[in-house]
Amino acid sequence: MEFLAGSLLELIVQTSTNLPPDVRAAMSMTAAAETPATQSAQALDIILSNVDMAADDTGAICQDTGMPTFVVHTPVGVNQIHLRKAIHAAVAEATRLGKLRPNSVDSITGKNSGNNLGPETPVIHFEQWEEDEIEIKLVLKGGGCENMNAQYSVPCQLDHLGRADRNLEGVRKCILHAVWKAQGLGCAPGALGVCIGSDRAHGYELAKGQLFRTLDDVNPDANLAKLEAEIMEEANKLGVGAMGFGGKASLIGCKITAANRLPASFFVSVAYDCWAFRRLGVRLDASTGAIARWLYRDPARKVEKLAKSEGFALTGREVVLTPPLTEAQMRALKVGDVVLITGEMFTGRDNVHAYLMKNPPPVDLNGAVLYHCGPVMLKEGERWTVKAAGPTTSMREEPYQADVIKRYGVRAVIGKGGMGAKTLAALKDFGAVYLNAIGGAAQFYARTVQEVLGVSLMEFGIPEAMWHLRVKGFAAIVTMDAHGGSLHADVEHATGAALETLQKA
Ligand code: SF4
């Protein structure tokens, strides 16, 4: 198996950096159909540029490279213990090269292993089969979309949709409800894998397994094919839009399977993947480990550029912000304004926010910009460089954010997906804003970082440390302002009304 290590590394690198053709085609169609010059269209422009940048530079499409999940089929006689060790080694090497973010955290101590290895990470499912080759499929699904997975036990009562019964109509309601609940938190537009039936644990596994189908395939079961088509049509009438900004697209795919269940149980399990839908596979020669062929992509075909323009088309109406920021500057901003930040900012996510509840900040946060981001960083000599740096889901910081703003004078919080009522009230009371950056646009934002000025709280590990960055032209949209305005609340309300229309239709 002299080629096995190289083949596995290539599979991981390509999956992390090069979106498969079916997802590219779906995102291209989504962008073409969006109303020009809307916030959703601007987000899609950045997303498409980011996909191109990632493929050009073999950089991670999104900084959250997720829980690596491998599905492996082996001919009888192949040593699975050997294969598992080789997959572990390839995952560690891809992490060392900055193609995967160190994402494996001890759930008891909170310590990051630093190499994506640890109890039950990566996830590897083995199956035997009667073919001669080894097949390895890989999906990298990030935490933001993983947190948007949903499981329903029907019959149940759903917001805006009423009762979901134990039939396909009830299943339809559950799936639409999951799309509505996700809003932009999972970096819409998303792709769904769904399982009807099974038990709780296996239902989720089967739902995730549906993400290995290509977006343009047709379900061989006529009932499920019909349901998939209905969901695509109806979900895309809800108006979630890219990043939940409001717009035409909510989904780029919906794939459904059904499994037998216990008489007493009826689960609908939904695996929500984001637009950064990273999934590839290879067939390997079972004696050498060499790649016999790729699944989902044709490496001989040139990767076509997706973006029609260079990322974010500037209009001249953007507000340039140079931290430290003042209360007056923040109160002058309104929902919908586009800002360009030039100057210094600090990253801070879950561990940093928890730390700030009990300890003073390691840096002066007065007038500061706090970026919810867990970047991919590499140390080259004595210098840190940013390899990927998009926003993470802000809602996780909702229990802390208002206090952080109040205690330390933070003026702008950047993240994705928006925040809740407590933060909105703090923005109003203390004169600050929430800025939505484009989720998953890790290469786009990494290019705005001119210098890594320092790092604090490194004991939390690379994604959770507080990085001190100097950026230039960092673009984001004001989605929560100091006047009580929230685009997220508006879109949630409007899409809820749209769900009710579908219910009555
Ligand atoms: S695109 Fe968004 S949801 Fe997907 S992995 Fe990246 S940050 Fe998470």
Short mmCIF file of C-alpha atoms and ligand atoms in Angstrom, two decimals:
data_model
loop_
_atom_site.label_atom_id
_atom_site.label_comp_id
_atom_site.label_asym_id
_atom_site.label_seq_id
_atom_site.Cartn_x
_atom_site.Cartn_y
_atom_site.Cartn_z
CA MET A 1 0.00 0.00 0.00
CA GLU A 2 2.82 2.39 -0.85
CA PHE A 3 0.49 5.08 -2.21
CA LEU A 4 -2.12 4.98 0.54
CA ALA A 5 -0.80 7.89 2.65
CA GLY A 6 -0.59 10.23 -0.34
CA SER A 7 -4.04 9.22 -1.62
CA LEU A 8 -5.68 9.86 1.75
CA LEU A 9 -3.97 13.22 2.15
CA GLU A 10 -5.05 14.25 -1.34
CA LEU A 11 -8.65 13.24 -0.57
CA ILE A 12 -8.68 15.42 2.57
CA VAL A 13 -6.97 18.39 0.90
CA GLN A 14 -9.29 18.35 -2.12
CA THR A 15 -12.38 17.98 0.06
CA SER A 16 -11.40 20.94 2.24
CA THR A 17 -10.34 23.25 -0.58
CA ASN A 18 -12.29 22.39 -3.73
CA LEU A 19 -16.09 22.34 -3.71
CA PRO A 20 -17.52 19.42 -5.76
CA PRO A 21 -19.01 20.21 -9.19
CA ASP A 22 -22.64 19.52 -8.22
CA VAL A 23 -22.42 22.00 -5.33
CA ARG A 24 -20.67 24.55 -7.53
CA ALA A 25 -23.43 24.23 -10.13
CA ALA A 26 -26.15 24.66 -7.49
CA MET A 27 -24.47 27.72 -5.99
CA SER A 28 -23.95 29.23 -9.43
CA MET A 29 -27.65 28.81 -10.25
CA THR A 30 -28.60 30.22 -6.85
CA ALA A 31 -26.50 33.33 -7.41
CA ALA A 32 -27.86 33.82 -10.94
CA ALA A 33 -31.45 33.66 -9.66
CA GLU A 34 -30.98 36.11 -6.77
CA THR A 35 -32.24 39.69 -7.10
CA PRO A 36 -29.20 41.83 -7.97
CA ALA A 37 -27.85 44.39 -5.48
CA THR A 38 -29.65 42.82 -2.49
CA GLN A 39 -27.79 41.82 0.65
CA SER A 40 -28.33 38.19 -0.28
CA ALA A 41 -26.81 38.81 -3.73
CA GLN A 42 -23.81 40.57 -2.14
CA ALA A 43 -23.31 37.61 0.18
CA LEU A 44 -23.44 35.20 -2.76
CA ASP A 45 -20.86 37.27 -4.67
CA ILE A 46 -18.47 36.94 -1.75
CA ILE A 47 -19.21 33.23 -1.39
CA LEU A 48 -18.47 32.52 -5.06
CA SER A 49 -15.23 34.52 -4.95
CA ASN A 50 -14.25 32.67 -1.82
CA VAL A 51 -14.79 29.29 -3.52
CA ASP A 52 -12.53 30.41 -6.39
CA MET A 53 -9.84 31.70 -4.02
CA ALA A 54 -9.85 28.44 -2.06
CA ALA A 55 -9.44 26.32 -5.22
CA ASP A 56 -6.73 28.62 -6.63
CA ASP A 57 -4.61 28.56 -3.47
CA THR A 58 -5.57 25.12 -2.14
CA GLY A 59 -6.79 26.87 1.02
CA ALA A 60 -9.65 25.76 3.26
CA ILE A 61 -12.98 26.95 1.81
CA CYS A 62 -14.23 27.58 5.35
CA GLN A 63 -12.10 27.83 8.48
CA ASP A 64 -14.40 25.33 10.20
CA THR A 65 -13.35 22.11 8.55
CA GLY A 66 -15.78 20.26 10.77
CA MET A 67 -15.83 16.73 12.08
CA PRO A 68 -14.05 14.67 9.39
CA THR A 69 -16.42 11.78 8.67
CA PHE A 70 -15.20 8.90 6.51
CA VAL A 71 -17.32 6.12 5.05
CA VAL A 72 -15.06 3.28 3.94
CA HIS A 73 -15.94 0.18 1.91
CA THR A 74 -13.31 -2.53 1.78
CA PRO A 75 -13.04 -5.84 -0.07
CA VAL A 76 -12.93 -8.88 2.20
CA GLY A 77 -9.36 -9.35 3.42
CA VAL A 78 -8.31 -5.69 3.59
CA ASN A 79 -6.81 -4.84 6.98
CA GLN A 80 -9.15 -2.22 8.48
CA ILE A 81 -6.87 -1.62 11.46
CA HIS A 82 -4.10 -0.60 9.07
CA LEU A 83 -6.52 1.59 7.12
CA ARG A 84 -7.75 3.34 10.27
CA LYS A 85 -4.17 4.15 11.30
CA ALA A 86 -3.46 5.53 7.82
CA ILE A 87 -6.56 7.74 7.95
CA HIS A 88 -5.48 9.06 11.36
CA ALA A 89 -2.01 9.85 10.05
CA ALA A 90 -3.45 11.65 7.00
CA VAL A 91 -5.81 13.72 9.17
CA ALA A 92 -2.92 14.78 11.42
CA GLU A 93 -0.78 15.68 8.42
CA ALA A 94 -3.58 17.71 6.77
CA THR A 95 -3.97 19.57 10.08
CA ARG A 96 -0.24 20.26 10.28
CA LEU A 97 -0.39 21.70 6.75
CA GLY A 98 -3.29 24.01 7.67
CA LYS A 99 -5.81 22.25 5.39
CA LEU A 100 -7.86 21.20 8.42
CA ARG A 101 -8.39 23.33 11.50
CA PRO A 102 -7.50 21.62 14.79
CA ASN A 103 -11.06 20.83 15.81
CA SER A 104 -10.85 17.91 18.24
CA VAL A 105 -11.57 19.09 21.78
CA ASP A 106 -11.62 16.92 24.93
CA SER A 107 -15.21 17.23 26.16
CA ILE A 108 -14.17 16.95 29.83
CA THR A 109 -11.05 19.14 30.02
CA GLY A 110 -11.73 21.42 27.03
CA LYS A 111 -8.21 20.77 25.73
CA ASN A 112 -7.72 20.82 21.97
CA SER A 113 -5.61 17.86 20.82
CA GLY A 114 -4.09 20.08 18.13
CA ASN A 115 -4.10 17.42 15.41
CA ASN A 116 -7.78 16.50 14.97
CA LEU A 117 -7.23 13.14 16.66
CA GLY A 118 -8.84 12.00 19.89
CA PRO A 119 -11.51 9.67 21.21
CA GLU A 120 -13.96 9.07 18.34
CA THR A 121 -12.40 11.71 16.09
CA PRO A 122 -12.22 11.46 13.19
CA VAL A 123 -15.42 9.48 12.62
CA ILE A 124 -14.82 6.39 10.47
CA HIS A 125 -17.53 3.96 9.36
CA PHE A 126 -16.31 0.69 7.86
CA GLU A 127 -18.33 -1.65 5.65
CA GLN A 128 -17.21 -4.68 3.68
CA TRP A 129 -18.30 -5.23 0.10
CA GLU A 130 -17.72 -7.60 -2.76
CA GLU A 131 -15.92 -5.21 -5.10
CA ASP A 132 -12.16 -5.30 -5.69
CA GLU A 133 -11.38 -1.69 -4.84
CA ILE A 134 -11.47 0.27 -1.59
CA GLU A 135 -13.93 3.18 -1.60
CA ILE A 136 -13.46 6.09 0.80
CA LYS A 137 -15.95 8.95 1.00
CA LEU A 138 -15.38 12.00 3.17
CA VAL A 139 -17.65 14.80 4.33
CA LEU A 140 -16.41 17.84 6.27
CA LYS A 141 -19.44 19.34 8.00
CA GLY A 142 -18.80 22.31 10.26
CA GLY A 143 -20.19 23.07 13.70
CA GLY A 144 -22.46 25.94 12.65
CA CYS A 145 -24.55 23.74 10.38
CA GLU A 146 -24.19 20.69 12.63
CA ASN A 147 -25.88 22.72 15.38
CA MET A 148 -28.83 23.24 13.00
CA ASN A 149 -29.56 19.52 12.71
CA ALA A 150 -33.01 18.71 14.02
CA GLN A 151 -34.92 15.62 15.06
CA TYR A 152 -38.68 15.47 15.37
CA SER A 153 -40.74 12.84 17.12
CA VAL A 154 -44.12 12.92 15.43
CA PRO A 155 -46.90 13.60 16.09
CA CYS A 156 -45.80 17.01 17.29
CA GLN A 157 -46.88 20.64 17.23
CA LEU A 158 -44.79 23.03 15.11
CA ASP A 159 -44.54 26.85 15.09
CA HIS A 160 -46.44 28.32 12.14
CA LEU A 161 -47.33 24.86 10.74
CA GLY A 162 -49.61 23.31 13.32
CA ARG A 163 -49.71 19.58 13.96
CA ALA A 164 -47.38 17.19 12.15
CA ASP A 165 -48.91 13.71 11.93
CA ARG A 166 -47.35 10.32 11.23
CA ASN A 167 -47.51 10.54 7.45
CA LEU A 168 -45.62 12.16 4.58
CA GLU A 169 -47.51 15.41 5.09
CA GLY A 170 -46.26 15.46 8.70
CA VAL A 171 -42.72 14.73 7.47
CA ARG A 172 -43.01 17.61 4.99
CA LYS A 173 -43.94 19.98 7.80
CA CYS A 174 -41.02 18.84 9.97
CA ILE A 175 -38.50 19.40 7.16
CA LEU A 176 -39.85 22.87 6.34
CA HIS A 177 -39.80 23.71 10.03
CA ALA A 178 -36.11 22.68 10.23
CA VAL A 179 -35.28 25.02 7.34
CA TRP A 180 -37.16 27.87 9.00
CA LYS A 181 -35.48 27.27 12.37
CA ALA A 182 -32.03 27.25 10.79
CA GLN A 183 -32.51 30.72 9.23
CA GLY A 184 -28.95 31.92 8.43
CA LEU A 185 -27.36 30.25 11.44
CA GLY A 186 -26.09 27.31 9.39
CA CYS A 187 -24.81 29.53 6.56
CA ALA A 188 -27.76 29.28 4.18
CA PRO A 189 -28.45 28.24 1.51
CA GLY A 190 -28.16 24.75 2.93
CA ALA A 191 -28.47 21.15 1.80
CA LEU A 192 -30.51 18.64 3.78
CA GLY A 193 -30.09 14.95 4.39
CA VAL A 194 -33.25 13.49 5.90
CA CYS A 195 -34.19 10.13 7.37
CA ILE A 196 -37.81 9.16 7.98
CA GLY A 197 -38.03 6.50 10.69
CA SER A 198 -35.32 4.34 12.33
CA ASP A 199 -34.36 5.06 15.96
CA ARG A 200 -32.92 8.33 17.24
CA ALA A 201 -29.23 7.48 16.89
CA HIS A 202 -29.33 5.61 13.58
CA GLY A 203 -31.84 8.06 12.11
CA TYR A 204 -29.31 10.87 12.42
CA GLU A 205 -26.61 8.68 10.90
CA LEU A 206 -28.81 7.78 7.94
CA ALA A 207 -29.79 11.43 7.48
CA LYS A 208 -26.11 12.42 7.30
CA GLY A 209 -25.55 9.54 4.87
CA GLN A 210 -27.95 11.21 2.43
CA LEU A 211 -25.40 14.01 2.08
CA PHE A 212 -23.30 11.58 0.03
CA ARG A 213 -25.88 11.73 -2.78
CA THR A 214 -25.23 14.27 -5.51
CA LEU A 215 -27.52 17.28 -5.47
CA ASP A 216 -28.79 16.59 -8.99
CA ASP A 217 -29.70 12.91 -8.56
CA VAL A 218 -33.30 11.68 -8.44
CA ASN A 219 -34.54 9.51 -5.61
CA PRO A 220 -35.40 6.00 -6.93
CA ASP A 221 -38.45 5.94 -4.64
CA ALA A 222 -41.20 7.89 -6.42
CA ASN A 223 -42.84 9.07 -3.18
CA LEU A 224 -39.58 10.38 -1.80
CA ALA A 225 -38.60 11.94 -5.14
CA LYS A 226 -41.88 13.84 -5.09
CA LEU A 227 -41.34 14.96 -1.50
CA GLU A 228 -37.78 16.11 -2.25
CA ALA A 229 -39.04 18.20 -5.18
CA GLU A 230 -41.84 19.71 -3.07
CA ILE A 231 -39.48 20.63 -0.27
CA MET A 232 -37.08 22.32 -2.69
CA GLU A 233 -39.87 24.34 -4.22
CA GLU A 234 -41.54 25.33 -0.95
CA ALA A 235 -38.38 25.98 1.09
CA ASN A 236 -37.18 28.33 -1.61
CA LYS A 237 -40.38 30.34 -1.25
CA LEU A 238 -39.71 31.04 2.44
CA GLY A 239 -37.34 33.92 1.78
CA VAL A 240 -34.46 32.98 4.11
CA GLY A 241 -31.84 34.01 1.54
CA ALA A 242 -28.09 33.66 1.65
CA MET A 243 -26.81 33.97 5.24
CA GLY A 244 -30.41 34.56 6.35
CA PHE A 245 -30.38 38.09 4.91
CA GLY A 246 -33.74 37.53 3.23
CA GLY A 247 -33.75 36.47 -0.43
CA LYS A 248 -34.77 33.76 -2.83
CA ALA A 249 -32.68 30.77 -1.84
CA SER A 250 -33.03 28.73 1.33
CA LEU A 251 -31.88 25.33 0.05
CA ILE A 252 -29.61 23.94 -2.65
CA GLY A 253 -30.63 20.34 -2.04
CA CYS A 254 -32.88 17.97 -0.12
CA LYS A 255 -32.20 14.23 -0.06
CA ILE A 256 -34.49 11.87 1.83
CA THR A 257 -34.36 8.21 2.81
CA ALA A 258 -36.73 6.07 4.84
CA ALA A 259 -35.96 3.26 7.29
CA ASN A 260 -38.18 0.94 9.27
CA ARG A 261 -39.11 2.06 12.77
CA LEU A 262 -40.55 0.73 15.98
CA PRO A 263 -44.34 0.88 16.15
CA ALA A 264 -44.13 3.36 19.03
CA SER A 265 -41.57 5.71 17.41
CA PHE A 266 -41.71 7.96 14.37
CA PHE A 267 -38.65 10.16 14.00
CA VAL A 268 -37.83 12.63 11.28
CA SER A 269 -34.08 13.33 11.44
CA VAL A 270 -32.65 16.26 9.51
CA ALA A 271 -28.94 16.79 8.85
CA TYR A 272 -28.40 20.40 7.75
CA ASP A 273 -25.27 21.13 5.76
CA CYS A 274 -24.23 24.62 4.75
CA TRP A 275 -23.42 26.05 1.33
CA ALA A 276 -19.79 25.01 2.00
CA PHE A 277 -20.89 21.46 1.34
CA ARG A 278 -17.54 19.67 1.25
CA ARG A 279 -17.89 16.06 0.18
CA LEU A 280 -15.65 13.96 -2.05
CA GLY A 281 -14.58 10.37 -2.45
CA VAL A 282 -12.00 8.08 -4.04
CA ARG A 283 -11.71 4.52 -5.27
CA LEU A 284 -8.33 3.03 -4.33
CA ASP A 285 -6.39 0.12 -5.75
CA ALA A 286 -6.60 -2.36 -2.87
CA SER A 287 -3.01 -3.57 -3.25
CA THR A 288 -1.17 -0.25 -3.75
CA GLY A 289 -3.54 2.34 -2.23
CA ALA A 290 -3.24 4.47 -5.40
CA ILE A 291 -6.27 6.51 -6.48
CA ALA A 292 -8.00 4.55 -9.26
CA ARG A 293 -10.65 7.25 -9.72
CA TRP A 294 -12.37 10.12 -7.99
CA LEU A 295 -16.01 10.22 -7.00
CA TYR A 296 -18.09 13.39 -7.51
CA ARG A 297 -15.36 15.12 -9.55
CA ASP A 298 -13.31 14.67 -12.69
CA PRO A 299 -9.77 15.86 -11.94
CA ALA A 300 -9.01 16.08 -15.67
CA ARG A 301 -11.66 18.77 -16.07
CA LYS A 302 -10.55 22.33 -15.50
CA VAL A 303 -12.16 23.89 -12.43
CA GLU A 304 -14.21 26.77 -13.82
CA LYS A 305 -14.34 30.07 -11.98
CA LEU A 306 -17.64 30.73 -10.25
CA ALA A 307 -17.42 34.44 -9.53
CA LYS A 308 -18.47 36.91 -12.17
CA SER A 309 -16.75 39.75 -10.32
CA GLU A 310 -14.12 40.27 -7.62
CA GLY A 311 -16.05 39.48 -4.44
CA PHE A 312 -17.71 42.48 -2.94
CA ALA A 313 -18.73 45.13 -5.47
CA LEU A 314 -18.13 48.48 -3.76
CA THR A 315 -20.70 51.21 -4.38
CA GLY A 316 -18.95 54.11 -2.68
CA ARG A 317 -21.68 54.21 -0.01
CA GLU A 318 -19.78 51.95 2.38
CA VAL A 319 -18.93 53.37 5.81
CA VAL A 320 -15.24 53.11 6.62
CA LEU A 321 -14.58 52.29 10.28
CA THR A 322 -11.18 52.67 11.89
CA PRO A 323 -11.06 51.31 15.45
CA PRO A 324 -11.11 52.38 18.23
CA LEU A 325 -14.75 53.25 17.54
CA THR A 326 -16.91 55.80 19.33
CA GLU A 327 -20.48 55.61 20.54
CA ALA A 328 -21.48 58.42 18.16
CA GLN A 329 -20.09 56.50 15.16
CA MET A 330 -22.05 53.42 16.15
CA ARG A 331 -25.30 55.29 16.71
CA ALA A 332 -24.99 56.75 13.21
CA LEU A 333 -25.16 53.26 11.67
CA LYS A 334 -28.41 51.58 10.62
CA VAL A 335 -29.43 48.05 9.63
CA GLY A 336 -28.42 47.49 6.00
CA ASP A 337 -25.34 49.74 6.05
CA VAL A 338 -22.22 48.16 4.66
CA VAL A 339 -19.03 48.85 6.58
CA LEU A 340 -15.36 48.42 5.69
CA ILE A 341 -13.11 48.01 8.71
CA THR A 342 -9.51 49.04 8.48
CA GLY A 343 -7.37 48.77 11.57
CA GLU A 344 -7.21 46.44 14.54
CA MET A 345 -9.64 43.81 15.76
CA PHE A 346 -9.62 40.91 18.23
CA THR A 347 -11.03 37.44 17.73
CA GLY A 348 -13.01 35.89 20.56
CA ARG A 349 -15.46 33.01 20.67
CA ASP A 350 -16.82 30.54 23.22
CA ASN A 351 -13.85 30.18 25.61
CA VAL A 352 -12.93 33.87 25.42
CA HIS A 353 -16.48 34.94 26.29
CA ALA A 354 -16.67 32.53 29.22
CA TYR A 355 -13.24 33.78 30.37
CA LEU A 356 -14.33 37.43 30.21
CA MET A 357 -17.20 36.70 32.59
CA LYS A 358 -14.71 35.96 35.36
CA ASN A 359 -11.52 37.76 34.36
CA PRO A 360 -10.52 41.14 32.97
CA PRO A 361 -9.65 41.10 29.26
CA PRO A 362 -5.99 40.54 28.38
CA VAL A 363 -6.21 43.57 26.02
CA ASP A 364 -8.03 46.92 26.11
CA LEU A 365 -11.47 46.33 24.52
CA ASN A 366 -12.66 49.93 24.82
CA GLY A 367 -13.96 50.96 21.41
CA ALA A 368 -12.82 47.61 20.05
CA VAL A 369 -14.12 45.33 17.32
CA LEU A 370 -14.65 41.78 18.60
CA TYR A 371 -14.71 39.15 15.85
CA HIS A 372 -16.46 35.82 16.50
CA CYS A 373 -13.94 33.75 14.59
CA GLY A 374 -11.88 30.62 15.11
CA PRO A 375 -9.24 30.97 12.41
CA VAL A 376 -6.88 28.46 10.84
CA MET A 377 -3.40 29.73 11.75
CA LEU A 378 0.07 28.48 10.85
CA LYS A 379 3.34 29.46 12.46
CA GLU A 380 5.97 30.09 9.81
CA GLY A 381 9.27 30.71 11.62
CA GLU A 382 8.39 33.16 14.40
CA ARG A 383 5.41 34.64 12.52
CA TRP A 384 1.80 33.55 12.63
CA THR A 385 -0.12 33.69 9.38
CA VAL A 386 -3.86 33.45 8.85
CA LYS A 387 -4.86 30.63 6.52
CA ALA A 388 -8.66 30.91 6.86
CA ALA A 389 -10.73 33.34 8.93
CA GLY A 390 -14.48 33.51 8.35
CA PRO A 391 -17.03 34.25 11.08
CA THR A 392 -18.49 31.67 13.44
CA THR A 393 -22.10 31.44 14.67
CA SER A 394 -22.64 34.33 17.09
CA MET A 395 -25.73 33.00 18.83
CA ARG A 396 -23.57 30.78 21.05
CA GLU A 397 -22.30 33.94 22.74
CA GLU A 398 -25.78 35.27 23.47
CA PRO A 399 -25.56 34.46 27.21
CA TYR A 400 -22.37 36.55 27.51
CA GLN A 401 -22.36 39.24 24.82
CA ALA A 402 -24.42 41.91 26.55
CA ASP A 403 -22.16 41.76 29.63
CA VAL A 404 -19.02 41.92 27.51
CA ILE A 405 -20.31 45.02 25.72
CA LYS A 406 -21.36 46.66 28.97
CA ARG A 407 -18.26 45.85 31.04
CA TYR A 408 -15.50 46.42 28.52
CA GLY A 409 -16.83 48.97 26.02
CA VAL A 410 -16.81 46.79 22.88
CA ARG A 411 -18.38 48.86 20.08
CA ALA A 412 -18.75 46.36 17.26
CA VAL A 413 -19.29 42.62 17.33
CA ILE A 414 -18.73 40.70 14.08
CA GLY A 415 -20.06 37.22 13.48
CA LYS A 416 -22.72 35.43 11.49
CA GLY A 417 -26.33 34.47 11.96
CA GLY A 418 -27.21 37.34 14.29
CA MET A 419 -27.87 37.43 18.03
CA GLY A 420 -30.83 37.58 20.36
CA ALA A 421 -32.89 40.06 22.32
CA LYS A 422 -30.45 40.47 25.21
CA THR A 423 -27.60 41.51 22.92
CA LEU A 424 -29.93 43.74 20.89
CA ALA A 425 -30.90 45.58 24.08
CA ALA A 426 -27.23 46.02 25.03
CA LEU A 427 -26.41 47.43 21.59
CA LYS A 428 -29.12 50.02 22.13
CA ASP A 429 -28.23 50.83 25.74
CA PHE A 430 -24.49 51.19 25.26
CA GLY A 431 -24.21 52.31 21.62
CA ALA A 432 -22.77 49.37 19.71
CA VAL A 433 -23.59 47.37 16.56
CA TYR A 434 -23.62 43.79 15.34
CA LEU A 435 -21.97 43.25 11.97
CA ASN A 436 -22.72 40.17 9.91
CA ALA A 437 -19.77 38.91 7.93
CA ILE A 438 -20.32 36.22 5.29
CA GLY A 439 -20.20 32.76 6.85
CA GLY A 440 -17.74 30.37 5.30
CA ALA A 441 -15.91 33.09 3.36
CA ALA A 442 -12.69 32.12 5.07
CA GLN A 443 -10.30 32.83 2.22
CA PHE A 444 -11.97 36.13 1.38
CA TYR A 445 -11.55 37.39 4.94
CA ALA A 446 -8.08 35.88 5.43
CA ARG A 447 -6.93 38.14 2.60
CA THR A 448 -8.06 41.22 4.51
CA VAL A 449 -5.63 40.42 7.35
CA GLN A 450 -2.47 42.43 6.88
CA GLU A 451 -0.70 41.36 10.04
CA VAL A 452 -1.10 39.16 13.10
CA LEU A 453 -0.17 41.55 15.89
CA GLY A 454 -0.28 39.04 18.74
CA VAL A 455 -2.24 36.35 20.52
CA SER A 456 -3.66 36.01 24.04
CA LEU A 457 -5.20 33.04 25.84
CA MET A 458 -3.37 30.54 23.65
CA GLU A 459 -4.04 27.91 26.31
CA PHE A 460 -7.52 27.61 24.77
CA GLY A 461 -6.04 26.28 21.51
CA ILE A 462 -5.77 27.94 18.09
CA PRO A 463 -9.48 28.34 17.21
CA GLU A 464 -10.41 29.59 20.71
CA ALA A 465 -7.45 31.91 21.40
CA MET A 466 -7.79 35.70 21.20
CA TRP A 467 -5.96 36.77 18.05
CA HIS A 468 -5.01 40.40 17.58
CA LEU A 469 -5.26 41.23 13.87
CA ARG A 470 -4.69 44.25 11.67
CA VAL A 471 -7.14 44.18 8.74
CA LYS A 472 -7.77 46.28 5.67
CA GLY A 473 -11.17 46.66 3.99
CA PHE A 474 -12.93 43.97 6.04
CA ALA A 475 -16.50 44.10 4.64
CA ALA A 476 -19.58 43.35 6.74
CA ILE A 477 -23.22 44.36 6.92
CA VAL A 478 -24.91 46.02 9.89
CA THR A 479 -27.69 43.58 10.74
CA MET A 480 -28.37 44.76 14.33
CA ASP A 481 -28.04 48.42 15.17
CA ALA A 482 -28.07 50.71 18.21
CA HIS A 483 -31.70 51.71 17.57
CA GLY A 484 -33.27 48.31 18.21
CA GLY A 485 -33.27 47.28 14.54
CA SER A 486 -32.53 43.64 13.70
CA LEU A 487 -32.56 42.22 10.20
CA HIS A 488 -32.52 38.72 11.74
CA ALA A 489 -35.70 39.34 13.73
CA ASP A 490 -37.36 40.85 10.63
CA VAL A 491 -36.45 37.88 8.41
CA GLU A 492 -37.51 35.35 11.06
CA HIS A 493 -40.87 37.08 11.30
CA ALA A 494 -41.37 37.31 7.52
CA THR A 495 -40.34 33.69 6.91
CA GLY A 496 -42.65 32.54 9.71
CA ALA A 497 -45.53 34.30 7.91
CA ALA A 498 -44.46 32.60 4.66
CA LEU A 499 -44.54 29.20 6.42
CA GLU A 500 -48.12 29.87 7.46
CA THR A 501 -49.03 30.57 3.85
CA LEU A 502 -47.58 27.21 2.84
CA GLN A 503 -49.57 25.58 5.61
CA LYS A 504 -52.79 27.01 4.25
CA ALA A 505 -51.96 26.37 0.58
S1 SF4 B 1 -19.89 27.73 5.98
FE1 SF4 B 1 -20.76 28.35 7.94
S2 SF4 B 1 -21.89 26.59 8.75
FE2 SF4 B 1 -20.53 25.88 7.11
S3 SF4 B 1 -18.74 25.17 8.17
FE3 SF4 B 1 -18.37 27.28 7.56
S4 SF4 B 1 -18.99 28.56 9.29
FE4 SF4 B 1 -19.84 26.50 9.61
#
